[in-house]
Amino acid sequence: MTVQPLTSEELLLLAAAGGAAPSLHNSQPWRFRPTPDALGIRVYVDPERAVPLTDPDGRALHISVGAALFNLRVAAVHLGREPAVHLLPAPADPQQVALLDLSQPAATELPYGRDLYPAIGQRHSSRQPYTNRDVPETVIGELIAAAREEGAALSLLEEDGVRRVLGLTAEAERRTDSDLARMAETRSWLRLEEPATDGIPAAALGPQDHEARVPMRSFTGRPSADTTASQRFEALPQLATLTTHTDLPADWLRTGQALERVWLLATVHGLRASVLHQAVEWPDTRWGLRDPAEGPGHVQLVLRLGYGPPGSATPRRPVTEILDLTASQKTTD
Ligand SMILES: Cc1cc2nc3c(=O)[nH]c(=O)nc-3n(C[C@H](O)[C@H](O)[C@H](O)COP(=O)(O)O)c2cc1C
């Protein structure tokens, strides 16, 4: 059975799904372009939407675009197509980070074990306190397997690991907070009053931890005048790290796909999540995040999981800004 070229409606649905992914400071650093035969999509990083002081190597940029790529794959299955991914298909063009071949019908209905498509619109960062309820072992097992299938290791931390990671995150948060240039960069992504299509609105910010145990990122700088009053967070947050063997753009793209697969699956299970990325942003605190017992590896991201309020939606750029339809009509391969 052959599949038809993607219609405009299908392309719009795919791009909307990709664009709903999480990204550093909601920078949405991606662009999508159908192949000239409209049987696939090329995925690009958008360097104009980089966050250079916080993310000088473009690691978080690639993780964000990797997350968008996973959403595209989920949406492709929803449309009955088999998503075949080629990472970094054109070495001469490093901005083109993936080619998604959608020329075959979907091989299985539920390639990710569950229908993850509805979760794309339901997933939000929840920066609120969570309850003390443990994530069941069976769910943890599913999340670990999901990350592994994407080429990343998800490790749920034991109590001593949680304390180590919280300490490093607090240290990194203090440093970032006293770095005027970085704080100005972070604040430039805040959208506290004006309606916007990117960045972080006031409603998506959370409180600081009253006990100063969970070092949530202060987007506004301290004292955090624009956020709500501090609140008591969970006594021992449930933290997980995503780790890869090497630390190259392909690893960052795999981490992004793993992050989004884990986050969508967590959403299906009624779990909330937020990212604690501060310690990954300084080389020495990032080094300290490694669990010596796990062997060599590069920690790419820290995820906080639990049960609590869902978190608010953040804005997205219009699909017409991220989907380049005109270029494909002009281009020939
Ligand atoms: C690589 C990366 C790093 C992030 N770092 C943080 C962080 O340190 N603190 C935080 O609260 N959210 C962090 N986030 C979450 C983004 O701020 C969030 O995805 C974005 O604002 C869009 O909101 P949404 O997740 O609700 O769709 C990060 C996301 C990614 C992909």
Coordinates of C-alpha atoms and ligand atoms in Angstrom, one line a residue:
M1 CA 0.0 0.0 0.0
T2 CA 1.3 3.4 -0.9
V3 CA 0.5 6.7 0.9
Q4 CA -0.4 9.9 -0.8
P5 CA 1.6 13.1 -0.5
L6 CA 0.8 15.1 2.7
T7 CA -2.0 17.5 2.3
S8 CA -1.9 21.1 3.6
E9 CA -4.2 20.0 6.5
E10 CA -2.0 17.2 7.4
L11 CA 1.1 19.4 7.3
L12 CA -0.6 21.9 9.5
L13 CA -1.6 19.2 12.0
L14 CA 2.0 17.9 12.0
A15 CA 3.5 21.3 12.5
A16 CA 1.0 22.2 15.3
A17 CA 2.0 19.0 17.1
G18 CA 5.7 19.7 16.7
G19 CA 5.3 23.3 17.8
A20 CA 3.6 22.2 21.0
A21 CA 6.8 20.7 22.4
P22 CA 8.7 22.0 25.4
S23 CA 11.7 24.2 24.8
L24 CA 14.2 26.2 26.9
H25 CA 12.3 29.4 28.0
N26 CA 9.6 28.5 25.4
S27 CA 12.0 29.7 22.7
Q28 CA 10.5 27.3 20.1
P29 CA 13.7 27.1 18.1
W30 CA 12.4 24.9 15.2
R31 CA 11.3 25.1 11.6
F32 CA 9.6 22.5 9.5
R33 CA 9.7 22.1 5.8
P34 CA 7.9 19.4 3.7
T35 CA 10.1 17.6 1.2
P36 CA 9.4 18.5 -2.5
D37 CA 7.5 15.3 -3.0
A38 CA 5.5 16.0 0.2
L39 CA 6.2 12.5 1.5
G40 CA 8.3 13.7 4.4
I41 CA 9.3 16.7 6.6
R42 CA 12.7 18.3 7.1
V43 CA 13.3 19.6 10.6
Y44 CA 15.6 22.5 11.2
V45 CA 17.0 24.3 14.3
D46 CA 16.3 28.1 14.2
P47 CA 19.5 29.7 15.4
E48 CA 17.8 33.1 15.6
R49 CA 15.8 31.7 18.6
A50 CA 18.9 30.4 20.5
V51 CA 19.6 31.4 24.1
P52 CA 23.3 31.8 23.8
L53 CA 24.5 32.7 27.3
T54 CA 22.5 30.0 29.0
D55 CA 23.1 27.5 26.2
P56 CA 26.3 28.4 24.5
D57 CA 26.8 25.0 22.7
G58 CA 23.2 24.8 21.5
R59 CA 22.6 21.6 23.6
A60 CA 19.3 22.7 25.0
L61 CA 18.4 24.0 21.5
H62 CA 18.8 20.5 20.1
I63 CA 17.0 18.9 23.0
S64 CA 14.1 21.2 22.3
V65 CA 14.0 20.4 18.6
G66 CA 14.3 16.7 19.4
A67 CA 11.2 17.0 21.6
A68 CA 9.4 18.7 18.6
L69 CA 10.6 15.8 16.4
F70 CA 9.0 13.2 18.7
N71 CA 5.7 15.1 18.6
L72 CA 5.9 15.0 14.8
R73 CA 6.4 11.2 15.0
V74 CA 3.4 10.8 17.2
A75 CA 1.2 13.0 15.0
A76 CA 2.4 11.0 11.9
V77 CA 1.2 7.8 13.5
H78 CA -2.1 9.6 14.3
L79 CA -2.3 10.2 10.5
G80 CA -1.6 6.5 9.7
R81 CA 2.0 7.0 8.6
E82 CA 5.1 5.3 9.7
P83 CA 7.7 7.9 10.8
A84 CA 11.2 6.9 9.8
V85 CA 13.7 9.3 11.3
H86 CA 17.1 10.2 9.8
L87 CA 19.1 12.3 12.3
L88 CA 21.4 14.9 10.8
P89 CA 20.9 13.7 7.2
A90 CA 23.0 16.4 5.5
P91 CA 26.4 16.9 7.2
A92 CA 27.0 20.0 5.1
D93 CA 23.8 21.6 6.6
P94 CA 24.0 21.2 10.4
Q95 CA 20.8 23.3 10.8
Q96 CA 18.9 20.5 9.2
V97 CA 18.7 18.1 12.2
A98 CA 16.3 15.5 10.9
L99 CA 14.5 14.1 7.9
L100 CA 11.2 12.4 8.8
D101 CA 10.3 10.0 6.0
L102 CA 6.5 9.6 6.0
S103 CA 6.1 7.7 2.8
Q104 CA 5.0 4.4 4.3
P105 CA 1.8 3.4 6.1
A106 CA 2.0 3.0 9.9
A107 CA 3.3 -0.5 10.7
T108 CA 1.5 -0.7 14.1
E109 CA -1.3 1.4 15.6
L110 CA 0.4 1.9 19.0
P111 CA 4.2 2.0 18.4
Y112 CA 4.8 3.8 21.7
G113 CA 2.6 1.4 23.7
R114 CA -0.1 4.0 24.2
D115 CA -1.9 6.6 22.1
L116 CA 0.3 9.6 23.0
Y117 CA -1.4 12.0 20.5
P118 CA -4.0 13.5 23.0
A119 CA -1.2 14.1 25.5
I120 CA 0.6 16.5 23.2
G121 CA -2.0 19.2 24.0
Q122 CA -2.4 18.2 27.6
R123 CA 1.2 18.3 28.6
H124 CA 2.4 21.4 30.4
S125 CA 5.3 22.2 32.7
S126 CA 3.9 22.2 36.2
R127 CA 6.1 24.4 38.5
Q128 CA 3.7 24.0 41.4
P129 CA 4.3 21.9 44.5
Y130 CA 3.5 18.2 44.1
T131 CA 2.0 15.9 46.7
N132 CA 4.2 13.3 48.5
R133 CA 2.5 10.4 46.6
D134 CA 5.1 8.1 45.1
V135 CA 5.2 7.3 41.4
P136 CA 4.3 3.6 41.1
E137 CA 7.1 1.2 40.2
T138 CA 5.2 0.0 37.2
V139 CA 4.9 3.5 35.8
I140 CA 8.6 4.2 36.5
G141 CA 9.4 1.0 34.6
E142 CA 7.4 2.2 31.5
L143 CA 9.1 5.6 31.6
I144 CA 12.6 4.0 31.8
A145 CA 11.8 1.7 28.9
A146 CA 10.4 4.6 26.8
A147 CA 13.6 6.6 27.3
R148 CA 15.8 3.6 26.5
E149 CA 14.0 3.0 23.2
E150 CA 14.9 6.6 22.3
G151 CA 18.6 6.0 23.1
A152 CA 18.8 7.8 26.5
A153 CA 19.0 6.4 30.1
L154 CA 16.3 7.6 32.5
S155 CA 17.4 7.1 36.1
L156 CA 15.0 7.7 39.0
L157 CA 17.2 8.9 41.9
E158 CA 17.4 7.5 45.3
E159 CA 17.3 9.8 48.3
D160 CA 21.0 10.5 48.4
G161 CA 21.0 11.2 44.7
V162 CA 18.1 13.5 45.0
R163 CA 19.9 15.5 47.8
R164 CA 23.1 15.7 45.7
V165 CA 21.2 16.9 42.6
L166 CA 19.2 19.4 44.6
G167 CA 22.4 20.8 46.2
L168 CA 24.0 21.2 42.7
T169 CA 20.9 22.8 41.3
A170 CA 20.8 25.3 44.2
E171 CA 24.4 26.1 43.6
A172 CA 23.9 26.6 39.9
E173 CA 20.7 28.7 40.6
R174 CA 22.7 31.0 42.9
R175 CA 25.4 31.5 40.3
T176 CA 22.9 32.2 37.5
D177 CA 21.1 34.6 39.7
S178 CA 24.2 36.6 40.4
D179 CA 25.2 36.6 36.7
L180 CA 23.6 39.9 35.4
A181 CA 23.9 39.0 31.7
R182 CA 22.4 35.6 32.1
M183 CA 19.5 36.9 34.2
A184 CA 18.9 39.6 31.6
E185 CA 18.8 36.9 28.9
T186 CA 16.3 34.9 31.0
R187 CA 14.1 37.9 31.7
S188 CA 14.0 38.7 28.0
W189 CA 11.9 35.5 27.6
L190 CA 9.4 36.6 30.2
R191 CA 6.1 37.8 28.9
L192 CA 4.5 39.1 32.1
E193 CA 2.0 41.6 30.7
E194 CA 1.8 41.6 26.9
P195 CA 0.1 38.8 25.0
A196 CA 2.8 36.9 23.1
T197 CA 3.4 33.8 21.0
D198 CA 6.6 32.7 22.8
G199 CA 8.3 33.0 26.1
I200 CA 6.9 32.4 29.6
P201 CA 3.7 34.1 30.8
A202 CA 3.1 35.0 34.4
A203 CA 0.5 32.3 34.8
A204 CA 3.1 29.6 34.0
L205 CA 5.5 30.7 36.7
G206 CA 5.4 28.9 40.0
P207 CA 6.1 29.8 43.6
Q208 CA 9.5 29.3 45.2
D209 CA 9.8 26.6 47.8
H210 CA 9.1 28.0 51.3
E211 CA 11.7 25.5 52.8
A212 CA 14.2 26.3 50.0
R213 CA 14.5 22.5 49.4
V214 CA 13.5 22.5 45.7
P215 CA 15.4 25.1 43.8
M216 CA 12.9 26.1 41.1
R217 CA 14.3 28.4 38.5
S218 CA 13.7 32.1 39.4
F219 CA 12.9 33.6 36.0
T220 CA 12.4 37.0 37.4
G221 CA 15.5 37.2 39.6
R222 CA 15.4 37.5 43.4
P223 CA 13.5 38.5 45.3
S224 CA 10.9 37.0 42.9
A225 CA 8.5 39.9 43.1
D226 CA 6.4 38.8 40.1
T227 CA 5.7 35.2 41.3
T228 CA 3.2 34.2 43.9
A229 CA 4.3 33.9 47.5
S230 CA 6.5 30.9 48.4
Q231 CA 4.8 27.6 49.2
R232 CA 5.8 24.3 50.8
F233 CA 7.0 21.8 48.1
E234 CA 7.1 18.0 48.4
A235 CA 9.4 16.8 51.2
L236 CA 11.5 14.7 48.9
P237 CA 11.0 15.5 45.2
Q238 CA 11.1 12.6 42.8
L239 CA 13.9 13.4 40.4
A240 CA 15.1 11.6 37.3
T241 CA 18.1 12.3 35.1
L242 CA 18.4 11.7 31.3
T243 CA 21.9 10.6 30.4
T244 CA 23.6 9.7 27.1
H245 CA 26.9 7.9 26.5
T246 CA 28.4 10.7 24.3
D247 CA 27.7 14.4 24.2
L248 CA 27.1 15.2 20.5
P249 CA 24.3 16.9 18.6
A250 CA 22.8 13.5 17.8
D251 CA 22.7 12.7 21.5
W252 CA 21.0 16.0 22.3
L253 CA 18.4 15.2 19.6
R254 CA 17.9 11.7 21.1
T255 CA 17.5 13.2 24.6
G256 CA 14.8 15.6 23.3
Q257 CA 12.9 12.7 21.8
A258 CA 13.3 10.7 25.0
L259 CA 12.2 13.7 27.1
E260 CA 9.1 14.2 25.2
R261 CA 8.2 10.5 25.0
V262 CA 8.7 10.2 28.7
W263 CA 6.7 13.4 29.4
L264 CA 3.8 12.4 27.2
L265 CA 3.7 8.9 28.7
A266 CA 3.8 10.5 32.2
T267 CA 0.9 12.8 31.2
V268 CA -1.1 9.7 30.1
H269 CA -0.5 8.3 33.6
G270 CA -1.8 11.6 35.2
L271 CA 1.7 12.6 36.3
R272 CA 3.1 16.1 36.2
A273 CA 6.6 17.2 35.4
S274 CA 8.9 20.1 35.3
V275 CA 12.5 20.5 34.2
L276 CA 15.3 21.6 36.6
H277 CA 18.0 22.5 34.1
Q278 CA 20.1 25.0 36.0
A279 CA 22.9 22.5 37.1
V280 CA 23.3 21.3 33.5
E281 CA 24.1 24.9 32.5
W282 CA 27.5 25.1 34.3
P283 CA 30.2 22.6 33.4
D284 CA 31.3 21.8 37.0
T285 CA 27.8 21.3 38.4
R286 CA 26.9 19.3 35.3
W287 CA 29.8 17.0 36.0
G288 CA 28.7 16.6 39.6
L289 CA 25.2 15.4 38.4
R290 CA 26.7 12.2 37.2
D291 CA 25.9 9.2 39.4
P292 CA 29.2 7.4 40.0
A293 CA 27.4 4.1 40.4
E294 CA 25.9 4.4 36.9
G295 CA 29.3 4.5 35.1
P296 CA 30.3 7.1 32.5
G297 CA 27.7 9.2 30.9
H298 CA 26.6 12.8 30.2
V299 CA 23.6 14.1 32.2
Q300 CA 21.5 16.1 29.7
L301 CA 18.5 17.0 31.8
V302 CA 16.9 16.7 35.3
L303 CA 13.2 16.1 35.4
R304 CA 11.0 16.4 38.5
L305 CA 8.0 14.1 38.5
G306 CA 4.9 13.9 40.7
Y307 CA 1.3 14.5 41.3
G308 CA -0.2 17.9 41.6
P309 CA -1.8 20.8 39.6
P310 CA -1.5 20.5 35.8
G311 CA 0.4 23.8 35.1
S312 CA -0.8 26.4 32.7
A313 CA -0.6 26.4 29.0
T314 CA 2.1 28.6 27.4
P315 CA 1.7 30.4 24.1
R316 CA 2.9 29.1 20.7
R317 CA 3.9 30.8 17.5
P318 CA 1.4 30.5 14.7
V319 CA 1.9 27.4 12.6
T320 CA 2.4 29.5 9.5
E321 CA 5.6 30.9 11.1
I322 CA 7.2 27.5 11.8
L323 CA 6.0 25.6 8.7
D324 CA 7.8 26.7 5.5
L325 CA 5.4 25.8 2.7
T326 CA 6.6 28.1 0.1
A327 CA 10.2 26.8 0.1
S328 CA 9.2 23.3 -0.7
Q329 CA 7.2 24.4 -3.7
K330 CA 10.3 26.2 -5.1
T331 CA 12.8 23.6 -4.1
T332 CA 13.7 20.5 -6.1
D333 CA 15.7 17.7 -4.6
Ligands
LIG1 C1 16.1 21.9 27.4 C2 15.0 22.5 28.3 C3 15.4 23.2 29.5 C4 14.4 23.6 30.4 N1 14.7 24.2 31.6 C5 13.8 24.6 32.5 C6 14.1 25.0 33.8 O1 15.3 25.1 34.2 N2 13.1 25.4 34.6 C7 11.8 25.4 34.2 O2 11.0 25.7 35.0 N3 11.5 24.9 33.0 C8 12.4 24.5 32.1 N4 12.1 24.0 30.9 C9 10.6 24.0 30.5 C10 10.3 25.1 29.5 O3 10.4 26.4 30.2 C11 8.9 24.9 29.0 O4 8.9 23.7 28.2 C12 8.4 26.0 28.1 O5 8.2 27.2 28.8 C13 7.1 25.7 27.4 O6 6.1 25.4 28.4 P1 5.4 24.0 28.5 O7 6.4 22.9 28.9 O8 4.3 24.1 29.6 O9 4.8 23.7 27.1 C14 13.0 23.5 30.0 C15 12.7 22.9 28.8 C16 13.6 22.4 28.0 C17 13.2 21.6 26.7

